[in-house]
Amino acid sequence: MEPKRELLEALCANARTETADLARQTGLSESEVEATIADLEGEGTIRGYQAIVDWDDLDEGHARAAVELNVTLDRETGYGEVSERLAKFPEVSSLHLVSGNYDFLMIVEASSVRKISRFVSEKVAPVPEVTQTVTHFVMETYKEGGIEMNGDDDDDRLSVSP
Amino acid sequence: MARVRTSERVGRVPPSGIRKFFELAEEREDVISLGVGEPDFSAPWAARDAAIASLERGQTSYTANRGMRELREAIADHCAERYALDYDPGEEVLVTTGVSEGVDVALRALVDSGDRVAMVDPSYVSYRPGVLLADGEPLPVRTREDEQFRLTYESLDRAGASEADLLILCYPNNPTGAVMREEHLEPVAEFCREHDIRVLSDEIYADLTYEGEHTSIATLEGMRERTIVFNGFSKAYAMTGLRLGYALGPSDGIAAMNRIHQYSMLSAPTTAQHAALEALESCDDDVEEMVGAFNRRRRFVLSRFSEMGLDCFEAQGAFYVFPEVPGDDEAFAEGLLEDQGVAVVPGSVFGEAGEGHLRVSYASGLPQLKEAMNRLEAFVN
């Protein structure tokens, strides 16, 4: 496997892995690891690093919704222009153009369901190209970014086996 | 208390050295185990789904003794694609309940009383008892760290293997992680051809060969007709609990094995056969992903051993490394478990040539490996 890909896979598994450990895993030297990560960041392949949080563990409120959006386009306005406008809203945590019955899938996060409702009705729906919104509030998260939220971490293998 | 008289044959089989460490490890709660001989991944979802679907369809009957025809065909195709070796799914493939059953049946089918069975030392714990239970005489062939734990023409000669009737190979090797490439296997093949030795080649870790392709000894000239190849789904597809393996070999050998298999096992578990078929057909990507993760862990662990000054040759297969430790390996492993709560298996459990080593499995997540290596370092210092 290419060292870049190897490094990306290791970072996807845990972005906080120390350089020394990344070097041990990939067989690169520590300076090569640092240089490769710098290249990947510079090229925009690595866009950022985030924590995967189980918000239910916090007392503070957190709400999330998947919003389906349909839009109409004209000669001057394409998906790119619409997405640029929508992506600017800080409440939008991810935005995808998708195939199927609607155009965009938008993930929205806020501190309450009410705030998300208001955001969709007051900020998203009035965007001129948006013709329809369907909001699905997230009731429970079982898996996020490849990590199971309530997963059973117990290792039930035999502790010593042939 | 009433006692049952047991056979003299069973009496010849010593208790498992692994059992003792299992019991010690089970007594403690804070143990990080590097003593596991199975992947920490689950079987690919597609394979699990196929198993579930087969149950939903009520496919709970015996299959043909040799295994489902479709599965045998898929195994033969897989082998043809990978090694350019053709096996007839009707006569030359036997689906078994794990490689363990396959090897046991082969030993019982191919070994006559008093036959000498040479085997790589160190290697998997079940071969020696299997030979004893088949009334054969085990003949360990020592391998050495300075020869990368590979079998050589000279090591076979030195051990008196020219008198052997059968040779058990296990590469990639459990416990050392050693691999034998084509150039290393050729002299072994030459020895077997010269002395008319049949070969049982346990290749269960074939997919876990890093940096290069696995070679099966059956691909070498004059070897297909004298070799039974074993492989299965336990390691590459993380399906240990489904107990599914297979044997490939000349029709007379497979027929003899099937004669025992049909009376003892009847057929391998049907649900597992459905899972295995799906695994062969659609789970290559899952295997590749898992092998990539193992390879990163392998490099990590090797690098840590090198940093802590423990001599450890560069294992290139399976998911074990085999570092050398000072003094008695059993005492070292017990001390490590007591002091630091890290379970490993002493190398001597796998044969005399394993003395002074530990089998360290990296089939655990990196956070556990990292912590275990830190504890090991603290113990060594």
Coordinates of C-alpha atoms in Angstrom, one line a residue:
Chain A
M1 CA 0.0 0.0 0.0
E2 CA 1.2 3.5 -0.7
P3 CA 2.6 5.3 2.3
K4 CA 0.2 8.2 1.9
R5 CA -2.8 5.9 1.9
E6 CA -1.4 3.9 4.8
L7 CA -0.9 7.1 6.8
L8 CA -4.5 8.3 6.0
E9 CA -5.9 5.0 7.1
A10 CA -4.0 5.2 10.4
L11 CA -5.2 8.8 10.9
C12 CA -8.8 7.9 10.1
A13 CA -8.6 5.2 12.8
N14 CA -7.3 7.8 15.2
A15 CA -6.3 11.3 14.2
R16 CA -4.6 11.9 17.5
T17 CA -2.1 9.1 17.1
E18 CA 1.3 10.5 17.9
T19 CA 3.9 11.0 15.2
A20 CA 6.2 8.4 16.7
D21 CA 3.4 5.8 16.7
L22 CA 2.4 6.7 13.1
A23 CA 6.0 6.2 12.1
R24 CA 6.1 2.8 13.8
Q25 CA 2.9 1.8 12.1
T26 CA 3.8 2.9 8.6
G27 CA 7.5 2.2 8.6
L28 CA 8.2 5.8 7.7
S29 CA 10.6 7.9 9.8
E30 CA 9.0 10.5 12.0
S31 CA 10.2 13.4 9.8
E32 CA 8.7 11.6 6.8
V33 CA 5.4 11.2 8.6
E34 CA 5.4 14.9 9.5
A35 CA 6.3 15.9 5.9
T36 CA 3.7 13.6 4.4
I37 CA 0.9 14.9 6.7
A38 CA 2.0 18.5 5.9
D39 CA 1.7 17.7 2.2
L40 CA -1.7 16.1 2.6
E41 CA -2.9 19.1 4.6
G42 CA -1.4 21.5 2.1
E43 CA -3.0 19.7 -0.9
G44 CA -6.3 19.7 0.9
T45 CA -6.6 15.9 1.1
I46 CA -6.8 16.2 4.8
R47 CA -9.3 19.0 5.4
G48 CA -9.4 18.9 9.2
Y49 CA -9.5 16.8 12.3
Q50 CA -12.6 16.4 14.5
A51 CA -13.6 14.5 17.6
I52 CA -16.4 12.0 17.4
V53 CA -18.6 12.9 20.4
D54 CA -21.4 11.1 22.1
W55 CA -23.4 14.2 22.9
D56 CA -25.9 12.1 24.9
D57 CA -23.2 11.9 27.6
L58 CA -23.4 15.6 28.2
D59 CA -26.2 17.3 30.1
E60 CA -26.3 20.2 27.6
G61 CA -28.8 19.9 24.8
H62 CA -27.8 18.8 21.4
A63 CA -30.0 18.2 18.4
R64 CA -29.4 17.0 14.9
A65 CA -31.5 16.6 11.8
A66 CA -31.1 15.2 8.3
V67 CA -32.8 17.6 6.0
E68 CA -33.8 16.7 2.4
L69 CA -33.8 19.6 0.1
N70 CA -35.2 20.0 -3.4
V71 CA -34.1 23.0 -5.5
T72 CA -34.8 24.5 -8.8
L73 CA -32.0 25.7 -11.0
D74 CA -31.8 28.3 -13.8
R75 CA -29.1 29.3 -16.3
E76 CA -27.3 31.5 -13.8
T77 CA -27.7 29.2 -10.7
G78 CA -26.3 25.7 -10.5
Y79 CA -25.9 23.2 -7.7
G80 CA -22.5 24.8 -6.9
E81 CA -24.0 28.3 -6.2
V82 CA -26.8 26.9 -4.1
S83 CA -24.5 24.7 -2.1
E84 CA -22.1 27.6 -1.5
R85 CA -24.8 29.5 0.1
L86 CA -26.2 26.7 2.2
A87 CA -22.7 25.5 3.3
K88 CA -22.0 29.0 4.8
F89 CA -24.6 28.5 7.5
P90 CA -22.7 27.4 10.7
E91 CA -25.7 25.1 11.6
V92 CA -25.0 22.9 8.6
S93 CA -22.4 20.3 9.5
S94 CA -22.4 18.5 6.2
L95 CA -24.0 18.9 2.9
H96 CA -24.2 16.4 0.1
L97 CA -25.6 16.5 -3.4
V98 CA -27.3 13.1 -3.7
S99 CA -29.1 11.0 -6.3
G100 CA -32.7 10.0 -5.8
N101 CA -35.9 11.8 -4.9
Y102 CA -34.3 15.0 -3.6
D103 CA -31.2 17.0 -4.5
F104 CA -29.3 17.8 -1.3
L105 CA -28.9 16.0 2.0
M106 CA -28.0 18.4 4.7
I107 CA -27.0 17.5 8.3
V108 CA -27.9 20.3 10.7
E109 CA -26.8 20.6 14.3
A110 CA -28.0 22.9 17.0
S111 CA -28.6 23.0 20.8
S112 CA -32.3 22.1 20.5
V113 CA -34.9 20.7 18.1
R114 CA -36.6 24.1 18.3
K115 CA -33.5 25.9 17.0
I116 CA -33.2 23.5 14.1
S117 CA -36.9 24.0 13.2
R118 CA -36.4 27.7 13.2
F119 CA -33.2 27.5 11.2
V120 CA -34.8 25.4 8.5
S121 CA -38.0 27.5 8.3
E122 CA -36.3 30.9 8.6
K123 CA -33.0 30.5 6.9
V124 CA -33.1 27.5 4.6
A125 CA -36.7 27.5 3.2
P126 CA -36.5 31.2 2.2
V127 CA -33.4 30.5 -0.1
P128 CA -35.0 31.3 -3.5
E129 CA -33.9 28.1 -5.2
V130 CA -35.1 25.8 -2.4
T131 CA -38.6 24.5 -3.3
Q132 CA -39.1 21.9 -0.6
T133 CA -37.5 20.8 2.7
V134 CA -38.2 17.6 4.6
T135 CA -36.6 17.5 8.1
H136 CA -35.8 14.2 9.9
F137 CA -34.8 14.8 13.5
V138 CA -32.2 12.3 14.7
M139 CA -33.6 10.5 17.7
E140 CA -30.7 8.2 18.5
T141 CA -27.1 7.8 17.1
Y142 CA -25.8 4.3 16.9
K143 CA -22.7 4.9 14.8
E144 CA -20.8 8.0 13.8
G145 CA -17.7 8.3 11.7
G146 CA -17.2 4.5 11.7
I147 CA -17.4 4.3 15.5
E148 CA -20.2 2.6 17.2
M149 CA -21.7 4.8 19.9
N150 CA -23.2 2.2 22.2
G151 CA -21.0 -0.6 20.9
D152 CA -20.0 -3.4 23.1
D153 CA -16.3 -3.0 23.5
D154 CA -15.8 -6.2 25.5
D155 CA -13.3 -8.6 24.1
D156 CA -15.0 -11.9 24.6
R157 CA -12.3 -13.9 22.9
L158 CA -10.4 -16.5 24.9
S159 CA -7.5 -14.6 26.6
V160 CA -5.1 -17.3 25.5
S161 CA -5.8 -19.5 22.5
P162 CA -3.8 -21.6 20.1
Chain B
M1 CA -15.4 -41.9 42.8
A2 CA -15.8 -44.0 39.8
R3 CA -13.0 -43.7 37.2
V4 CA -13.3 -44.3 33.6
R5 CA -10.4 -46.2 32.0
T6 CA -9.0 -44.1 29.2
S7 CA -7.0 -45.2 26.2
E8 CA -3.3 -45.6 26.3
R9 CA -3.2 -43.3 23.2
V10 CA -4.8 -40.4 25.0
G11 CA -2.3 -40.9 27.9
R12 CA 0.5 -40.1 25.4
V13 CA -0.9 -36.7 24.7
P14 CA 0.5 -34.1 27.2
P15 CA -1.7 -31.4 28.6
S16 CA -1.7 -28.2 26.6
G17 CA 0.9 -25.7 27.7
I18 CA -1.5 -23.0 26.6
R19 CA -4.1 -24.1 29.1
K20 CA -2.0 -23.1 32.0
F21 CA -1.6 -19.6 30.8
F22 CA -5.2 -19.3 29.9
E23 CA -6.1 -20.2 33.5
L24 CA -3.5 -17.7 34.9
A25 CA -4.9 -15.0 32.7
E26 CA -8.5 -15.7 33.6
E27 CA -7.7 -15.2 37.3
R28 CA -6.9 -11.5 36.8
E29 CA -9.2 -8.7 35.7
D30 CA -6.7 -6.1 34.3
V31 CA -5.1 -8.4 31.8
I32 CA -4.2 -7.2 28.3
S33 CA -4.0 -10.4 26.3
L34 CA -1.5 -10.8 23.5
G35 CA -2.1 -14.5 23.8
V36 CA -4.9 -14.7 21.3
G37 CA -4.8 -16.8 18.2
E38 CA -7.6 -15.2 16.4
P39 CA -8.4 -11.9 14.7
D40 CA -10.1 -9.2 16.8
F41 CA -12.3 -8.4 13.8
S42 CA -15.7 -9.9 13.1
A43 CA -16.5 -12.0 10.1
P44 CA -17.4 -9.7 7.1
W45 CA -21.0 -8.7 7.3
A46 CA -21.8 -10.3 3.9
A47 CA -20.6 -13.6 5.2
R48 CA -22.6 -13.3 8.4
D49 CA -25.7 -12.2 6.4
A50 CA -25.3 -15.3 4.2
A51 CA -25.2 -17.5 7.3
I52 CA -28.4 -15.8 8.7
A53 CA -30.1 -16.1 5.3
S54 CA -29.4 -19.8 5.1
L55 CA -31.0 -20.2 8.5
E56 CA -34.0 -18.2 7.5
R57 CA -34.4 -20.5 4.5
G58 CA -34.3 -23.4 6.8
Q59 CA -31.0 -24.8 5.4
T60 CA -30.2 -26.8 8.5
S61 CA -29.6 -30.3 7.1
Y62 CA -26.4 -32.1 6.5
T63 CA -24.6 -31.3 3.3
A64 CA -22.7 -33.8 1.1
N65 CA -19.9 -35.3 3.2
R66 CA -17.3 -33.5 1.2
G67 CA -19.1 -30.2 1.5
M68 CA -21.6 -28.3 -0.6
R69 CA -20.8 -28.7 -4.2
E70 CA -21.0 -24.9 -4.9
L71 CA -18.5 -24.3 -2.1
R72 CA -16.1 -26.9 -3.3
E73 CA -16.3 -25.3 -6.8
A74 CA -15.7 -21.8 -5.3
I75 CA -12.7 -23.2 -3.4
A76 CA -11.3 -24.8 -6.5
D77 CA -11.8 -21.6 -8.5
H78 CA -10.2 -19.5 -5.8
C79 CA -7.2 -21.8 -5.7
A80 CA -6.9 -21.8 -9.5
E81 CA -7.0 -18.1 -9.6
R82 CA -4.5 -17.5 -6.9
Y83 CA -2.0 -20.3 -7.4
A84 CA -2.8 -21.5 -10.9
L85 CA -3.4 -24.9 -9.3
D86 CA -6.3 -27.0 -10.6
Y87 CA -8.2 -29.2 -8.2
D88 CA -11.3 -31.2 -9.2
P89 CA -14.1 -30.0 -6.9
G90 CA -15.7 -33.5 -7.2
E91 CA -12.7 -35.5 -6.0
E92 CA -9.9 -33.3 -4.8
V93 CA -11.6 -31.0 -2.3
L94 CA -12.8 -31.8 1.2
V95 CA -14.6 -29.2 3.3
T96 CA -13.7 -29.8 7.0
T97 CA -14.7 -28.5 10.4
G98 CA -11.8 -26.1 10.6
V99 CA -8.2 -26.9 9.5
S100 CA -7.8 -28.7 12.8
E101 CA -10.2 -31.4 11.8
G102 CA -8.6 -31.5 8.3
V103 CA -5.2 -32.1 9.7
D104 CA -6.5 -34.7 12.3
V105 CA -8.3 -36.6 9.5
A106 CA -5.3 -36.5 7.2
L107 CA -3.0 -37.8 9.9
R108 CA -5.4 -40.7 10.7
A109 CA -5.8 -41.4 6.9
L110 CA -2.1 -41.2 5.9
V111 CA -0.2 -42.4 9.0
D112 CA 0.4 -46.0 9.8
S113 CA 1.5 -47.2 13.2
G114 CA 5.1 -46.2 13.8
D115 CA 5.3 -43.9 10.8
R116 CA 7.6 -41.0 11.4
V117 CA 6.0 -37.6 10.9
A118 CA 8.4 -34.7 10.6
M119 CA 7.1 -31.2 11.6
V120 CA 8.4 -27.7 11.8
D121 CA 9.5 -26.9 15.3
P122 CA 8.3 -24.5 16.6
S123 CA 4.8 -24.8 15.2
Y124 CA 1.1 -25.0 16.0
V125 CA 0.3 -27.0 19.1
S126 CA -2.0 -29.6 17.7
Y127 CA 0.3 -31.3 15.2
R128 CA 2.2 -33.4 17.8
P129 CA -0.8 -34.6 19.6
G130 CA -2.5 -35.4 16.3
V131 CA 0.5 -37.5 15.2
L132 CA 0.5 -39.3 18.6
L133 CA -3.2 -40.0 18.4
A134 CA -2.7 -41.4 14.9
D135 CA -0.1 -43.7 16.4
G136 CA 2.8 -42.1 14.5
E137 CA 6.1 -40.8 15.8
P138 CA 6.6 -37.1 15.9
L139 CA 9.9 -35.9 14.5
P140 CA 10.5 -32.3 15.2
V141 CA 12.7 -30.4 12.7
R142 CA 14.3 -27.5 14.5
T143 CA 14.2 -24.1 12.8
R144 CA 16.5 -21.3 13.8
E145 CA 16.1 -17.6 14.3
D146 CA 19.2 -16.9 12.3
E147 CA 17.6 -18.8 9.4
Q148 CA 14.4 -16.7 9.8
F149 CA 12.7 -19.8 11.3
R150 CA 12.5 -21.3 7.8
L151 CA 12.9 -25.0 7.1
T152 CA 16.0 -25.8 5.1
Y153 CA 17.3 -28.9 3.3
E154 CA 20.1 -29.1 5.9
S155 CA 17.8 -28.8 8.9
L156 CA 15.6 -31.6 7.5
D157 CA 18.7 -33.7 6.9
R158 CA 20.1 -32.9 10.4
A159 CA 16.9 -34.0 12.1
G160 CA 16.9 -37.3 10.2
A161 CA 13.8 -36.4 8.2
S162 CA 15.1 -38.5 5.3
E163 CA 13.5 -41.4 7.3
A164 CA 10.2 -39.6 7.6
D165 CA 7.0 -40.6 5.9
L166 CA 5.3 -37.3 6.1
L167 CA 6.2 -33.7 6.7
I168 CA 3.9 -31.1 8.3
L169 CA 4.6 -27.6 7.1
C170 CA 3.0 -24.5 8.6
Y171 CA 3.9 -21.2 6.7
P172 CA 3.2 -18.4 7.4
N173 CA 4.0 -19.9 10.8
N174 CA 2.2 -20.0 14.0
P175 CA 4.0 -19.0 16.4
T176 CA 6.9 -17.3 14.7
G177 CA 5.3 -15.3 11.9
A178 CA 7.9 -16.7 9.5
V179 CA 7.1 -17.1 5.9
M180 CA 8.8 -19.2 3.2
R181 CA 8.9 -17.8 -0.3
E182 CA 9.3 -19.9 -3.4
E183 CA 13.1 -19.9 -3.2
H184 CA 13.0 -21.2 0.4
L185 CA 10.4 -23.9 -0.4
E186 CA 12.2 -25.3 -3.4
P187 CA 15.0 -27.0 -1.4
V188 CA 12.4 -28.5 1.0
A189 CA 10.5 -29.8 -2.1
E190 CA 13.7 -31.3 -3.4
F191 CA 14.2 -33.1 -0.1
C192 CA 10.7 -34.4 -0.2
R193 CA 11.0 -35.6 -3.8
E194 CA 14.3 -37.3 -3.1
H195 CA 13.1 -39.1 0.0
D196 CA 9.6 -39.7 -1.2
I197 CA 8.0 -37.8 1.7
R198 CA 4.3 -36.7 1.6
V199 CA 3.5 -33.2 2.8
L200 CA 0.7 -31.7 4.8
S201 CA 0.9 -28.0 4.3
D202 CA -1.2 -25.9 6.7
E203 CA -1.6 -22.6 4.9
I204 CA -4.3 -21.1 7.1
Y205 CA -2.4 -17.9 7.4
A206 CA -1.7 -17.6 3.6
D207 CA -3.7 -14.4 3.2
L208 CA -1.8 -12.8 6.1
T209 CA 1.4 -12.6 4.2
Y210 CA 2.9 -9.1 4.2
E211 CA 5.1 -7.5 1.6
G212 CA 4.8 -10.1 -1.1
E213 CA 2.7 -13.1 -2.2
H214 CA 2.2 -16.4 -0.5
T215 CA 3.6 -19.4 -2.3
S216 CA 2.0 -22.8 -1.8
I217 CA 4.5 -25.7 -1.8
A218 CA 1.9 -27.6 -4.0
T219 CA 2.8 -25.3 -6.9
L220 CA 6.4 -26.6 -7.1
E221 CA 7.4 -29.3 -9.5
G222 CA 6.4 -32.8 -8.4
M223 CA 4.7 -31.5 -5.2
R224 CA 1.0 -31.3 -6.1
E225 CA 0.8 -35.2 -6.2
R226 CA 2.4 -35.6 -2.8
T227 CA 0.8 -32.7 -0.9
I228 CA -2.4 -32.1 1.0
V229 CA -2.9 -28.3 1.3
F230 CA -5.1 -27.0 4.2
N231 CA -6.7 -23.7 4.3
G232 CA -9.8 -22.2 5.7
F233 CA -11.8 -19.2 6.8
S234 CA -10.8 -18.7 10.4
K235 CA -8.0 -16.3 10.0
A236 CA -8.4 -14.3 6.8
Y237 CA -12.1 -13.9 7.2
A238 CA -12.2 -13.8 11.0
M239 CA -14.5 -16.8 11.1
T240 CA -12.8 -18.9 13.8
G241 CA -16.0 -19.7 15.6
L242 CA -17.7 -20.9 12.4
R243 CA -15.2 -23.7 12.2
L244 CA -14.7 -24.1 8.5
G245 CA -11.6 -25.3 6.6
Y246 CA -10.8 -27.3 3.6
A247 CA -8.2 -29.7 2.2
L248 CA -7.0 -29.9 -1.3
G249 CA -5.0 -32.9 -2.6
P250 CA -4.8 -35.9 -4.9
S251 CA -8.1 -37.8 -5.1
D252 CA -6.9 -40.9 -3.3
G253 CA -5.7 -38.9 -0.3
I254 CA -8.8 -36.9 -0.2
A255 CA -11.0 -40.0 -0.5
A256 CA -9.1 -41.6 2.4
M257 CA -9.6 -38.5 4.5
N258 CA -13.3 -38.4 3.6
R259 CA -13.7 -42.0 4.7
I260 CA -12.9 -40.9 8.2
H261 CA -14.6 -37.5 8.0
Q262 CA -17.9 -39.1 6.9
Y263 CA -18.1 -41.2 10.0
S264 CA -16.7 -38.7 12.5
M265 CA -18.0 -35.3 11.3
L266 CA -20.5 -36.4 8.6
S267 CA -20.2 -32.9 7.1
A268 CA -19.0 -29.5 8.1
P269 CA -21.6 -27.1 9.6
T270 CA -24.1 -26.1 6.9
T271 CA -24.6 -22.6 8.1
A272 CA -20.8 -22.0 8.1
Q273 CA -20.6 -23.4 4.6
H274 CA -23.0 -20.8 3.4
A275 CA -21.0 -18.0 5.1
A276 CA -17.8 -19.4 3.6
L277 CA -19.3 -19.4 0.0
E278 CA -20.2 -15.7 0.4
A279 CA -16.8 -14.9 1.9
L280 CA -15.0 -16.4 -1.1
E281 CA -17.3 -14.6 -3.6
S282 CA -17.6 -11.1 -2.2
C283 CA -15.3 -10.4 0.8
D284 CA -11.9 -9.7 -0.8
D285 CA -12.1 -6.0 0.2
D286 CA -12.8 -6.9 3.8
V287 CA -9.8 -9.2 3.9
E288 CA -7.6 -6.5 2.3
E289 CA -8.7 -4.0 4.9
M290 CA -8.0 -6.3 7.8
V291 CA -4.6 -7.3 6.4
G292 CA -3.7 -3.6 6.1
A293 CA -4.6 -3.1 9.7
F294 CA -2.6 -6.1 10.8
N295 CA 0.4 -5.0 8.8
R296 CA 0.4 -1.6 10.5
R297 CA 0.2 -3.3 13.9
R298 CA 3.0 -5.6 12.9
R299 CA 5.3 -2.8 12.1
F300 CA 4.3 -1.0 15.3
V301 CA 5.1 -4.0 17.5
L302 CA 8.3 -4.9 15.7
S303 CA 9.5 -1.3 16.1
R304 CA 8.6 -1.3 19.8
F305 CA 10.6 -4.5 20.4
S306 CA 13.6 -3.0 18.6
E307 CA 13.3 0.1 20.8
M308 CA 13.2 -1.9 24.0
G309 CA 16.2 -3.9 22.9
L310 CA 14.5 -7.3 22.7
D311 CA 15.8 -9.2 19.7
C312 CA 12.9 -10.0 17.4
F313 CA 13.3 -11.2 13.8
E314 CA 11.0 -9.6 11.3
A315 CA 7.9 -11.7 11.1
Q316 CA 6.3 -11.4 7.7
G317 CA 3.2 -13.4 8.1
A318 CA 0.3 -14.4 10.4
F319 CA -0.3 -12.1 13.3
Y320 CA 2.4 -13.1 15.7
V321 CA 5.9 -11.9 16.5
F322 CA 8.4 -14.1 18.3
P323 CA 10.8 -12.1 20.4
E324 CA 13.7 -13.6 22.2
V325 CA 13.6 -13.1 26.0
P326 CA 16.3 -13.6 28.6
G327 CA 16.2 -16.8 30.6
D328 CA 13.4 -19.3 30.8
D329 CA 10.5 -18.2 28.6
E330 CA 7.8 -19.8 30.8
A331 CA 9.2 -18.0 33.9
F332 CA 9.3 -14.8 31.9
A333 CA 5.8 -15.1 30.7
E334 CA 4.5 -15.9 34.2
G335 CA 6.4 -12.9 35.6
L336 CA 5.1 -10.6 32.9
L337 CA 1.5 -11.7 33.7
E338 CA 1.9 -11.4 37.4
D339 CA 3.8 -8.1 37.4
Q340 CA 2.3 -6.2 34.5
G341 CA -0.9 -8.1 33.6
V342 CA 0.2 -8.8 30.1
A343 CA -0.6 -12.3 28.8
V344 CA 1.6 -13.9 26.2
V345 CA 2.4 -17.5 25.3
P346 CA 5.8 -19.0 26.1
G347 CA 7.6 -20.1 22.9
S348 CA 8.4 -23.5 24.4
V349 CA 4.7 -24.4 24.2
F350 CA 5.2 -24.7 20.4
G351 CA 8.2 -27.0 20.6
E352 CA 11.7 -27.1 21.9
A353 CA 13.0 -24.8 19.3
G354 CA 10.7 -22.1 20.7
E355 CA 12.5 -22.0 24.0
G356 CA 13.7 -18.6 25.0
H357 CA 11.0 -16.9 23.0
L358 CA 7.5 -15.5 23.5
R359 CA 4.6 -15.7 21.1
V360 CA 3.1 -12.2 21.0
S361 CA -0.1 -11.8 19.0
Y362 CA -0.9 -8.4 17.6
A363 CA -4.6 -9.3 17.0
S364 CA -5.7 -6.5 19.3
G365 CA -6.4 -2.9 18.8
L366 CA -3.5 -0.3 18.7
P367 CA -4.4 1.3 22.0
Q368 CA -4.2 -2.1 23.8
L369 CA -1.0 -3.0 21.9
K370 CA 0.6 0.3 22.8
E371 CA -0.3 -0.1 26.5
A372 CA 0.9 -3.7 26.5
M373 CA 4.2 -2.8 24.9
N374 CA 4.7 0.0 27.5
R375 CA 4.1 -2.6 30.3
L376 CA 6.4 -5.1 28.6
E377 CA 9.1 -2.4 28.4
A378 CA 8.6 -1.6 32.1
F379 CA 8.9 -5.3 32.9
V380 CA 12.1 -5.8 30.8
N381 CA 13.7 -2.8 32.4

